PDB file of C-alpha atoms in Angstrom:
ATOM      1  CA  MET R   1      47.575 -12.658 -58.944  1.00  0.00           C
ATOM      2  CA  THR R   2      47.861 -12.710 -55.162  1.00  0.00           C
ATOM      3  CA  ALA R   3      46.500  -9.759 -53.225  1.00  0.00           C
ATOM      4  CA  GLY R   4      48.824  -6.787 -53.412  1.00  0.00           C
ATOM      5  CA  ARG R   5      51.448  -8.582 -55.585  1.00  0.00           C
ATOM      6  CA  SER R   6      52.010  -8.474 -59.325  1.00  0.00           C
ATOM      7  CA  GLU R   7      52.457 -11.643 -61.364  1.00  0.00           C
ATOM      8  CA  GLY R   8      54.695  -9.838 -63.853  1.00  0.00           C
ATOM      9  CA  THR R   9      57.515  -8.613 -61.597  1.00  0.00           C
ATOM     10  CA  GLY R  10      56.844 -10.421 -58.341  1.00  0.00           C
ATOM     11  CA  LEU R  11      56.954  -7.047 -56.594  1.00  0.00           C
ATOM     12  CA  SER R  12      54.184  -5.701 -54.437  1.00  0.00           C
ATOM     13  CA  VAL R  13      51.814  -3.356 -56.202  1.00  0.00           C
ATOM     14  CA  GLY R  14      53.037  -0.599 -53.907  1.00  0.00           C
ATOM     15  CA  LEU R  15      56.662  -1.057 -55.002  1.00  0.00           C
ATOM     16  CA  GLU R  16      55.675  -1.276 -58.657  1.00  0.00           C
ATOM     17  CA  THR R  17      53.813   2.003 -58.262  1.00  0.00           C
ATOM     18  CA  ALA R  18      56.659   3.684 -56.385  1.00  0.00           C
ATOM     19  CA  TRP R  19      59.125   2.722 -59.138  1.00  0.00           C
ATOM     20  CA  GLY R  20      56.782   3.810 -61.940  1.00  0.00           C
ATOM     21  CA  LEU R  21      56.391   0.246 -63.214  1.00  0.00           C
ATOM     22  CA  ARG R  22      52.608   0.381 -62.969  1.00  0.00           C
ATOM     23  CA  GLU R  23      50.506   2.754 -65.032  1.00  0.00           C
ATOM     24  CA  ARG R  24      48.699   5.285 -62.881  1.00  0.00           C
ATOM     25  CA  PRO R  25      45.057   6.122 -63.607  1.00  0.00           C
ATOM     26  CA  SER R  26      44.864   9.229 -65.754  1.00  0.00           C
ATOM     27  CA  LYS R  27      41.321  10.057 -64.700  1.00  0.00           C
ATOM     28  CA  GLY R  28      39.663   9.167 -61.453  1.00  0.00           C
ATOM     29  CA  PRO R  29      36.001   8.771 -60.557  1.00  0.00           C
ATOM     30  CA  ARG R  30      36.065  12.233 -59.039  1.00  0.00           C
ATOM     31  CA  PRO R  31      37.908  15.360 -60.231  1.00  0.00           C
ATOM     32  CA  GLY R  32      40.893  16.158 -58.031  1.00  0.00           C
ATOM     33  CA  LEU R  33      41.371  12.614 -56.700  1.00  0.00           C
ATOM     34  CA  SER R  34      44.839  11.255 -57.382  1.00  0.00           C
ATOM     35  CA  LEU R  35      47.335   8.815 -55.960  1.00  0.00           C
ATOM     36  CA  GLU R  36      49.449  11.688 -54.672  1.00  0.00           C
ATOM     37  CA  ARG R  37      46.485  13.177 -52.824  1.00  0.00           C
ATOM     38  CA  ILE R  38      45.602   9.807 -51.287  1.00  0.00           C
ATOM     39  CA  VAL R  39      49.184   9.334 -50.055  1.00  0.00           C
ATOM     40  CA  GLU R  40      49.373  12.886 -48.686  1.00  0.00           C
ATOM     41  CA  THR R  41      46.091  12.372 -46.828  1.00  0.00           C
ATOM     42  CA  GLY R  42      47.378   9.110 -45.355  1.00  0.00           C
ATOM     43  CA  ILE R  43      50.517  10.869 -44.116  1.00  0.00           C
ATOM     44  CA  ARG R  44      48.454  13.685 -42.608  1.00  0.00           C
ATOM     45  CA  VAL R  45      46.198  11.255 -40.725  1.00  0.00           C
ATOM     46  CA  ALA R  46      49.188   9.195 -39.537  1.00  0.00           C
ATOM     47  CA  ALA R  47      50.996  12.314 -38.316  1.00  0.00           C
ATOM     48  CA  ALA R  48      47.970  13.492 -36.356  1.00  0.00           C
ATOM     49  CA  GLU R  49      46.627  10.207 -34.985  1.00  0.00           C
ATOM     50  CA  GLY R  50      49.165   7.455 -35.623  1.00  0.00           C
ATOM     51  CA  ILE R  51      49.465   4.811 -38.309  1.00  0.00           C
ATOM     52  CA  ASP R  52      46.639   2.704 -36.831  1.00  0.00           C
ATOM     53  CA  ALA R  53      44.204   5.467 -37.757  1.00  0.00           C
ATOM     54  CA  VAL R  54      45.006   5.019 -41.456  1.00  0.00           C
ATOM     55  CA  SER R  55      42.476   2.845 -43.248  1.00  0.00           C
ATOM     56  CA  MET R  56      40.911   2.924 -46.671  1.00  0.00           C
ATOM     57  CA  GLY R  57      37.576   3.832 -45.124  1.00  0.00           C
ATOM     58  CA  ARG R  58      39.075   6.692 -43.123  1.00  0.00           C
ATOM     59  CA  LEU R  59      40.905   8.115 -46.128  1.00  0.00           C
ATOM     60  CA  ALA R  60      37.799   7.860 -48.268  1.00  0.00           C
ATOM     61  CA  LYS R  61      35.910   9.868 -45.655  1.00  0.00           C
ATOM     62  CA  GLU R  62      38.675  12.485 -45.498  1.00  0.00           C
ATOM     63  CA  LEU R  63      38.705  12.784 -49.280  1.00  0.00           C
ATOM     64  CA  GLY R  64      34.937  12.774 -49.670  1.00  0.00           C
ATOM     65  CA  VAL R  65      34.813   9.714 -51.930  1.00  0.00           C
ATOM     66  CA  SER R  66      33.628   6.131 -51.670  1.00  0.00           C
ATOM     67  CA  THR R  67      36.026   3.558 -50.252  1.00  0.00           C
ATOM     68  CA  MET R  68      35.872   1.513 -53.439  1.00  0.00           C
ATOM     69  CA  SER R  69      37.054   4.460 -55.499  1.00  0.00           C
ATOM     70  CA  LEU R  70      40.402   4.386 -53.691  1.00  0.00           C
ATOM     71  CA  TYR R  71      41.113   0.880 -54.962  1.00  0.00           C
ATOM     72  CA  ARG R  72      41.480   2.308 -58.453  1.00  0.00           C
ATOM     73  CA  TYR R  73      44.704   3.861 -57.170  1.00  0.00           C
ATOM     74  CA  VAL R  74      45.837   1.629 -54.270  1.00  0.00           C
ATOM     75  CA  SER R  75      45.189  -2.115 -54.223  1.00  0.00           C
ATOM     76  CA  ALA R  76      45.585  -2.611 -50.451  1.00  0.00           C
ATOM     77  CA  LYS R  77      46.530  -0.796 -47.269  1.00  0.00           C
ATOM     78  CA  ASP R  78      49.988  -2.382 -47.234  1.00  0.00           C
ATOM     79  CA  ASP R  79      50.660  -0.888 -50.666  1.00  0.00           C
ATOM     80  CA  LEU R  80      49.545   2.488 -49.361  1.00  0.00           C
ATOM     81  CA  TYR R  81      52.025   2.110 -46.489  1.00  0.00           C
ATOM     82  CA  VAL R  82      54.853   1.538 -48.982  1.00  0.00           C
ATOM     83  CA  LEU R  83      54.002   4.754 -50.809  1.00  0.00           C
ATOM     84  CA  MET R  84      53.554   6.714 -47.586  1.00  0.00           C
ATOM     85  CA  GLN R  85      56.924   5.515 -46.300  1.00  0.00           C
ATOM     86  CA  ASP R  86      58.726   6.355 -49.498  1.00  0.00           C
ATOM     87  CA  THR R  87      57.165   9.810 -49.679  1.00  0.00           C
ATOM     88  CA  ALA R  88      57.874  10.627 -46.034  1.00  0.00           C
ATOM     89  CA  MET R  89      61.487   9.410 -46.176  1.00  0.00           C
ATOM     90  CA  GLY R  90      62.237  11.401 -49.290  1.00  0.00           C
ATOM     91  CA  ALA R  91      65.648  11.461 -50.904  1.00  0.00           C
ATOM     92  CA  PRO R  92      68.603  12.063 -48.581  1.00  0.00           C
ATOM     93  CA  PRO R  93      70.038  15.579 -48.742  1.00  0.00           C
ATOM     94  CA  ARG R  94      73.337  16.302 -50.411  1.00  0.00           C
ATOM     95  CA  ARG R  95      76.267  15.233 -48.281  1.00  0.00           C
ATOM     96  CA  PRO R  96      78.071  18.350 -47.016  1.00  0.00           C
ATOM     97  CA  ALA R  97      81.793  18.919 -47.442  1.00  0.00           C
ATOM     98  CA  THR R  98      82.157  18.808 -43.644  1.00  0.00           C
ATOM     99  CA  ALA R  99      81.070  15.147 -43.661  1.00  0.00           C
ATOM    100  CA  GLY R 100      84.207  13.830 -45.308  1.00  0.00           C
ATOM    101  CA  GLY R 101      85.671  10.524 -44.191  1.00  0.00           C
ATOM    102  CA  TRP R 102      83.734   7.447 -43.163  1.00  0.00           C
ATOM    103  CA  ARG R 103      83.092   8.504 -39.549  1.00  0.00           C
ATOM    104  CA  ALA R 104      81.884  12.034 -40.257  1.00  0.00           C
ATOM    105  CA  GLY R 105      79.876  10.626 -43.149  1.00  0.00           C
ATOM    106  CA  LEU R 106      78.130   8.063 -40.946  1.00  0.00           C
ATOM    107  CA  GLU R 107      77.413  10.735 -38.334  1.00  0.00           C
ATOM    108  CA  TRP R 108      75.761  12.836 -41.039  1.00  0.00           C
ATOM    109  CA  TRP R 109      73.828   9.825 -42.401  1.00  0.00           C
ATOM    110  CA  ALA R 110      72.581   8.865 -38.930  1.00  0.00           C
ATOM    111  CA  ARG R 111      71.564  12.402 -37.954  1.00  0.00           C
ATOM    112  CA  GLU R 112      69.662  12.960 -41.192  1.00  0.00           C
ATOM    113  CA  GLN R 113      67.742   9.705 -40.739  1.00  0.00           C
ATOM    114  CA  ARG R 114      66.978  10.650 -37.160  1.00  0.00           C
ATOM    115  CA  ALA R 115      65.569  13.979 -38.345  1.00  0.00           C
ATOM    116  CA  VAL R 116      63.270  12.178 -40.797  1.00  0.00           C
ATOM    117  CA  PHE R 117      61.978   9.796 -38.122  1.00  0.00           C
ATOM    118  CA  ARG R 118      61.450  12.593 -35.611  1.00  0.00           C
ATOM    119  CA  ARG R 119      59.353  14.466 -38.171  1.00  0.00           C
ATOM    120  CA  ASN R 120      57.392  11.297 -38.968  1.00  0.00           C
ATOM    121  CA  LEU R 121      57.171   9.196 -35.810  1.00  0.00           C
ATOM    122  CA  TRP R 122      54.442   7.071 -37.354  1.00  0.00           C
ATOM    123  CA  LEU R 123      57.095   5.531 -39.635  1.00  0.00           C
ATOM    124  CA  LEU R 124      58.481   3.664 -36.632  1.00  0.00           C
ATOM    125  CA  ARG R 125      55.137   1.887 -36.102  1.00  0.00           C
ATOM    126  CA  ILE R 126      55.102   0.256 -39.536  1.00  0.00           C
ATOM    127  CA  PRO R 127      56.593  -3.259 -39.210  1.00  0.00           C
ATOM    128  CA  ILE R 128      59.779  -3.876 -41.196  1.00  0.00           C
ATOM    129  CA  SER R 129      58.983  -6.761 -43.514  1.00  0.00           C
ATOM    130  CA  SER R 130      61.958  -6.609 -45.898  1.00  0.00           C
ATOM    131  CA  PRO R 131      65.223  -4.790 -46.608  1.00  0.00           C
ATOM    132  CA  PRO R 132      64.904  -1.395 -48.361  1.00  0.00           C
ATOM    133  CA  ALA R 133      63.378  -1.745 -51.825  1.00  0.00           C
ATOM    134  CA  SER R 134      61.526   1.525 -52.491  1.00  0.00           C
ATOM    135  CA  PRO R 135      63.215   4.293 -54.527  1.00  0.00           C
ATOM    136  CA  HIS R 136      64.048   6.503 -51.572  1.00  0.00           C
ATOM    137  CA  GLY R 137      64.858   3.539 -49.354  1.00  0.00           C
ATOM    138  CA  LEU R 138      67.563   2.537 -51.824  1.00  0.00           C
ATOM    139  CA  ASP R 139      68.669   6.182 -52.093  1.00  0.00           C
ATOM    140  CA  TRP R 140      69.435   6.136 -48.358  1.00  0.00           C
ATOM    141  CA  MET R 141      71.227   2.797 -48.716  1.00  0.00           C
ATOM    142  CA  GLU R 142      73.327   4.214 -51.541  1.00  0.00           C
ATOM    143  CA  ARG R 143      74.344   7.236 -49.438  1.00  0.00           C
ATOM    144  CA  GLY R 144      75.364   4.910 -46.613  1.00  0.00           C
ATOM    145  CA  LEU R 145      77.496   2.823 -48.951  1.00  0.00           C
ATOM    146  CA  GLU R 146      79.092   5.977 -50.346  1.00  0.00           C
ATOM    147  CA  VAL R 147      80.199   7.278 -46.953  1.00  0.00           C
ATOM    148  CA  LEU R 148      81.833   3.914 -46.241  1.00  0.00           C
ATOM    149  CA  ASP R 149      83.727   3.804 -49.544  1.00  0.00           C
ATOM    150  CA  GLY R 150      86.971   4.939 -47.952  1.00  0.00           C
ATOM    151  CA  SER R 151      86.705   2.695 -44.912  1.00  0.00           C
ATOM    152  CA  GLY R 152      88.417  -0.337 -46.411  1.00  0.00           C
ATOM    153  CA  LEU R 153      85.521  -2.563 -45.362  1.00  0.00           C
ATOM    154  CA  ASP R 154      84.200  -5.147 -47.785  1.00  0.00           C
ATOM    155  CA  ASP R 155      80.623  -4.811 -49.023  1.00  0.00           C
ATOM    156  CA  GLY R 156      79.236  -7.323 -46.535  1.00  0.00           C
ATOM    157  CA  ARG R 157      80.757  -5.458 -43.594  1.00  0.00           C
ATOM    158  CA  LYS R 158      79.450  -2.161 -44.978  1.00  0.00           C
ATOM    159  CA  ILE R 159      75.899  -3.514 -44.896  1.00  0.00           C
ATOM    160  CA  SER R 160      76.443  -4.791 -41.340  1.00  0.00           C
ATOM    161  CA  VAL R 161      77.675  -1.371 -40.211  1.00  0.00           C
ATOM    162  CA  MET R 162      74.697   0.362 -41.839  1.00  0.00           C
ATOM    163  CA  LEU R 163      72.287  -2.044 -40.118  1.00  0.00           C
ATOM    164  CA  LEU R 164      74.003  -1.378 -36.796  1.00  0.00           C
ATOM    165  CA  VAL R 165      73.901   2.411 -37.126  1.00  0.00           C
ATOM    166  CA  GLY R 166      70.420   2.496 -38.665  1.00  0.00           C
ATOM    167  CA  GLY R 167      69.069   0.205 -35.949  1.00  0.00           C
ATOM    168  CA  TYR R 168      70.556   2.432 -33.274  1.00  0.00           C
ATOM    169  CA  VAL R 169      68.876   5.479 -34.821  1.00  0.00           C
ATOM    170  CA  ARG R 170      65.452   3.828 -34.981  1.00  0.00           C
ATOM    171  CA  ASN R 171      65.683   2.507 -31.428  1.00  0.00           C
ATOM    172  CA  GLU R 172      66.799   5.848 -29.970  1.00  0.00           C
ATOM    173  CA  VAL R 173      64.064   7.815 -31.726  1.00  0.00           C
ATOM    174  CA  SER R 174      61.414   5.278 -30.717  1.00  0.00           C
ATOM    175  CA  LEU R 175      62.524   5.256 -27.079  1.00  0.00           C
ATOM    176  CA  MET R 176      62.742   9.046 -26.813  1.00  0.00           C
ATOM    177  CA  ALA R 177      59.376   9.494 -28.545  1.00  0.00           C
ATOM    178  CA  ASP R 178      57.698   7.118 -26.073  1.00  0.00           C
ATOM    179  CA  LEU R 179      59.275   8.906 -23.108  1.00  0.00           C
ATOM    180  CA  GLU R 180      58.322  12.332 -24.447  1.00  0.00           C
ATOM    181  CA  ALA R 181      54.741  11.176 -25.027  1.00  0.00           C
ATOM    182  CA  ALA R 182      54.554   9.864 -21.453  1.00  0.00           C
ATOM    183  CA  MET R 183      55.867  13.162 -20.108  1.00  0.00           C
ATOM    184  CA  ARG R 184      53.320  15.137 -22.122  1.00  0.00           C
ATOM    185  CA  ALA R 185      50.564  12.878 -20.800  1.00  0.00           C
ATOM    186  CA  ARG R 186      51.626  13.749 -17.260  1.00  0.00           C
ATOM    187  CA  GLY R 187      51.377  17.437 -18.082  1.00  0.00           C
ATOM    188  CA  ALA R 188      54.744  18.301 -16.556  1.00  0.00           C
ATOM    189  CA  ALA R 189      58.077  19.591 -17.801  1.00  0.00           C
ATOM    190  CA  PRO R 190      60.849  16.982 -18.281  1.00  0.00           C
ATOM    191  CA  ASP R 191      62.826  18.126 -15.216  1.00  0.00           C
ATOM    192  CA  GLU R 192      59.734  17.870 -13.013  1.00  0.00           C
ATOM    193  CA  VAL R 193      58.979  14.383 -14.338  1.00  0.00           C
ATOM    194  CA  MET R 194      62.546  13.339 -13.505  1.00  0.00           C
ATOM    195  CA  ARG R 195      62.299  14.827 -10.006  1.00  0.00           C
ATOM    196  CA  ARG R 196      59.121  12.839  -9.407  1.00  0.00           C
ATOM    197  CA  TYR R 197      60.871   9.732 -10.697  1.00  0.00           C
ATOM    198  CA  ALA R 198      63.804  10.310  -8.341  1.00  0.00           C
ATOM    199  CA  ARG R 199      61.449  10.689  -5.379  1.00  0.00           C
ATOM    200  CA  THR R 200      59.670   7.473  -6.329  1.00  0.00           C
ATOM    201  CA  VAL R 201      62.929   5.523  -6.667  1.00  0.00           C
ATOM    202  CA  ASP R 202      64.175   6.995  -3.382  1.00  0.00           C
ATOM    203  CA  ALA R 203      61.042   5.846  -1.571  1.00  0.00           C
ATOM    204  CA  LEU R 204      61.234   2.361  -3.100  1.00  0.00           C
ATOM    205  CA  THR R 205      64.895   1.751  -2.284  1.00  0.00           C
ATOM    206  CA  ALA R 206      65.396   3.600   1.030  1.00  0.00           C
ATOM    207  CA  ALA R 207      64.347   0.635   3.176  1.00  0.00           C
ATOM    208  CA  ASP R 208      66.994  -1.667   1.688  1.00  0.00           C
ATOM    209  CA  PRO R 209      69.897   0.456   0.386  1.00  0.00           C
ATOM    210  CA  GLY R 210      72.240  -2.539   0.445  1.00  0.00           C
ATOM    211  CA  ARG R 211      70.225  -4.113  -2.354  1.00  0.00           C
ATOM    212  CA  PHE R 212      70.561  -1.052  -4.601  1.00  0.00           C
ATOM    213  CA  PRO R 213      73.932   0.563  -3.872  1.00  0.00           C
ATOM    214  CA  GLY R 214      74.401   1.833  -7.421  1.00  0.00           C
ATOM    215  CA  VAL R 215      70.914   3.317  -7.565  1.00  0.00           C
ATOM    216  CA  ARG R 216      71.430   4.999  -4.173  1.00  0.00           C
ATOM    217  CA  ARG R 217      74.657   6.574  -5.449  1.00  0.00           C
ATOM    218  CA  LEU R 218      72.793   7.965  -8.446  1.00  0.00           C
ATOM    219  CA  LEU R 219      70.164   9.440  -6.147  1.00  0.00           C
ATOM    220  CA  GLY R 220      72.820  10.983  -3.950  1.00  0.00           C
ATOM    221  CA  ALA R 221      74.542  12.543  -6.961  1.00  0.00           C
ATOM    222  CA  GLY R 222      71.258  14.025  -8.244  1.00  0.00           C
ATOM    223  CA  VAL R 223      71.742  12.388 -11.647  1.00  0.00           C
ATOM    224  CA  LEU R 224      68.159  11.115 -11.805  1.00  0.00           C
ATOM    225  CA  GLU R 225      66.623  14.513 -11.106  1.00  0.00           C
ATOM    226  CA  VAL R 226      67.593  16.317 -14.312  1.00  0.00           C
ATOM    227  CA  ALA R 227      66.421  15.560 -17.841  1.00  0.00           C
ATOM    228  CA  ASP R 228      69.082  15.452 -20.552  1.00  0.00           C
ATOM    229  CA  GLU R 229      69.101  17.849 -23.485  1.00  0.00           C
ATOM    230  CA  ASP R 230      67.376  16.509 -26.593  1.00  0.00           C
ATOM    231  CA  ASP R 231      70.527  15.341 -28.383  1.00  0.00           C
ATOM    232  CA  THR R 232      72.730  14.369 -25.445  1.00  0.00           C
ATOM    233  CA  GLU R 233      71.961  10.659 -25.247  1.00  0.00           C
ATOM    234  CA  PHE R 234      71.733  10.280 -29.016  1.00  0.00           C
ATOM    235  CA  GLU R 235      75.159  11.803 -29.607  1.00  0.00           C
ATOM    236  CA  PHE R 236      76.699   9.814 -26.752  1.00  0.00           C
ATOM    237  CA  GLY R 237      75.326   6.538 -28.081  1.00  0.00           C
ATOM    238  CA  LEU R 238      76.197   7.315 -31.691  1.00  0.00           C
ATOM    239  CA  GLY R 239      79.744   8.120 -30.667  1.00  0.00           C
ATOM    240  CA  ARG R 240      80.152   4.824 -28.846  1.00  0.00           C
ATOM    241  CA  VAL R 241      78.668   2.858 -31.751  1.00  0.00           C
ATOM    242  CA  LEU R 242      81.119   4.526 -34.129  1.00  0.00           C
ATOM    243  CA  ASP R 243      83.984   3.878 -31.710  1.00  0.00           C
ATOM    244  CA  GLY R 244      83.192   0.205 -32.190  1.00  0.00           C
ATOM    245  CA  VAL R 245      83.093   0.605 -35.970  1.00  0.00           C
ATOM    246  CA  ALA R 246      86.473   2.371 -35.774  1.00  0.00           C
ATOM    247  CA  VAL R 247      87.965  -0.744 -34.187  1.00  0.00           C
ATOM    248  CA  LEU R 248      86.638  -2.751 -37.130  1.00  0.00           C
ATOM    249  CA  VAL R 249      87.969  -0.242 -39.674  1.00  0.00           C
ATOM    250  CA  GLU R 250      91.286   0.652 -38.091  1.00  0.00           C
ATOM    251  CA  GLY R 251      92.073  -2.426 -36.028  1.00  0.00           C
ATOM    252  CA  PRO R 252      92.495  -2.732 -32.238  1.00  0.00           C
ATOM    253  CA  GLY R 253      95.662  -0.611 -32.276  1.00  0.00           C
TER     254      GLY R 253
END
């Protein structure tokens, strides 16, 4: 058996465990130690310090056990990541009656995913190595397919639309999280950070305004001096993405 992969199913040990295809230890080397507790501790460390802080040694220290004792429950760190991801994503909430129709349904689906990522920014730092295969990952895929049922798109196009919308969500959350972290590091409110940015850009472009006419217009309009509300750019971008999907669904007319 290769590391972290079962010979029987060909799945990773993490996926086998998530789907209940692998028997979980009934008794651990220490009372109170369980797979659920290991996963919860990993999520807590990732939330506080980032995914790079999660290691078997670190979790063993947090749990007060030996590192080797964790391997009774988790065969490798990558398998732990699978379980952490699936737990943090959770099952999608029930689709509300107000999210009828493909467009309102996709808006709901995108916003709910965004909320999950914003609560668990560390999820964005785990490399994507395959399409969704964990229980909750497929739950989210199923909800996306459901909201597109009335769109008239074939199944291949539905997957393409979900990849487009899901990719937009991940990128927007990642970008905003990086910007927010940089602002916090500067110890200033968002509007003050933007005012400093505007002054910097003004100083850099004033000597040669003919090279940057568009940037100079933005400076003159004061657009660069005010930070947007939290959801402004997300909703704008989501709307434009769905405008493009509408052309696919409804045709150019």
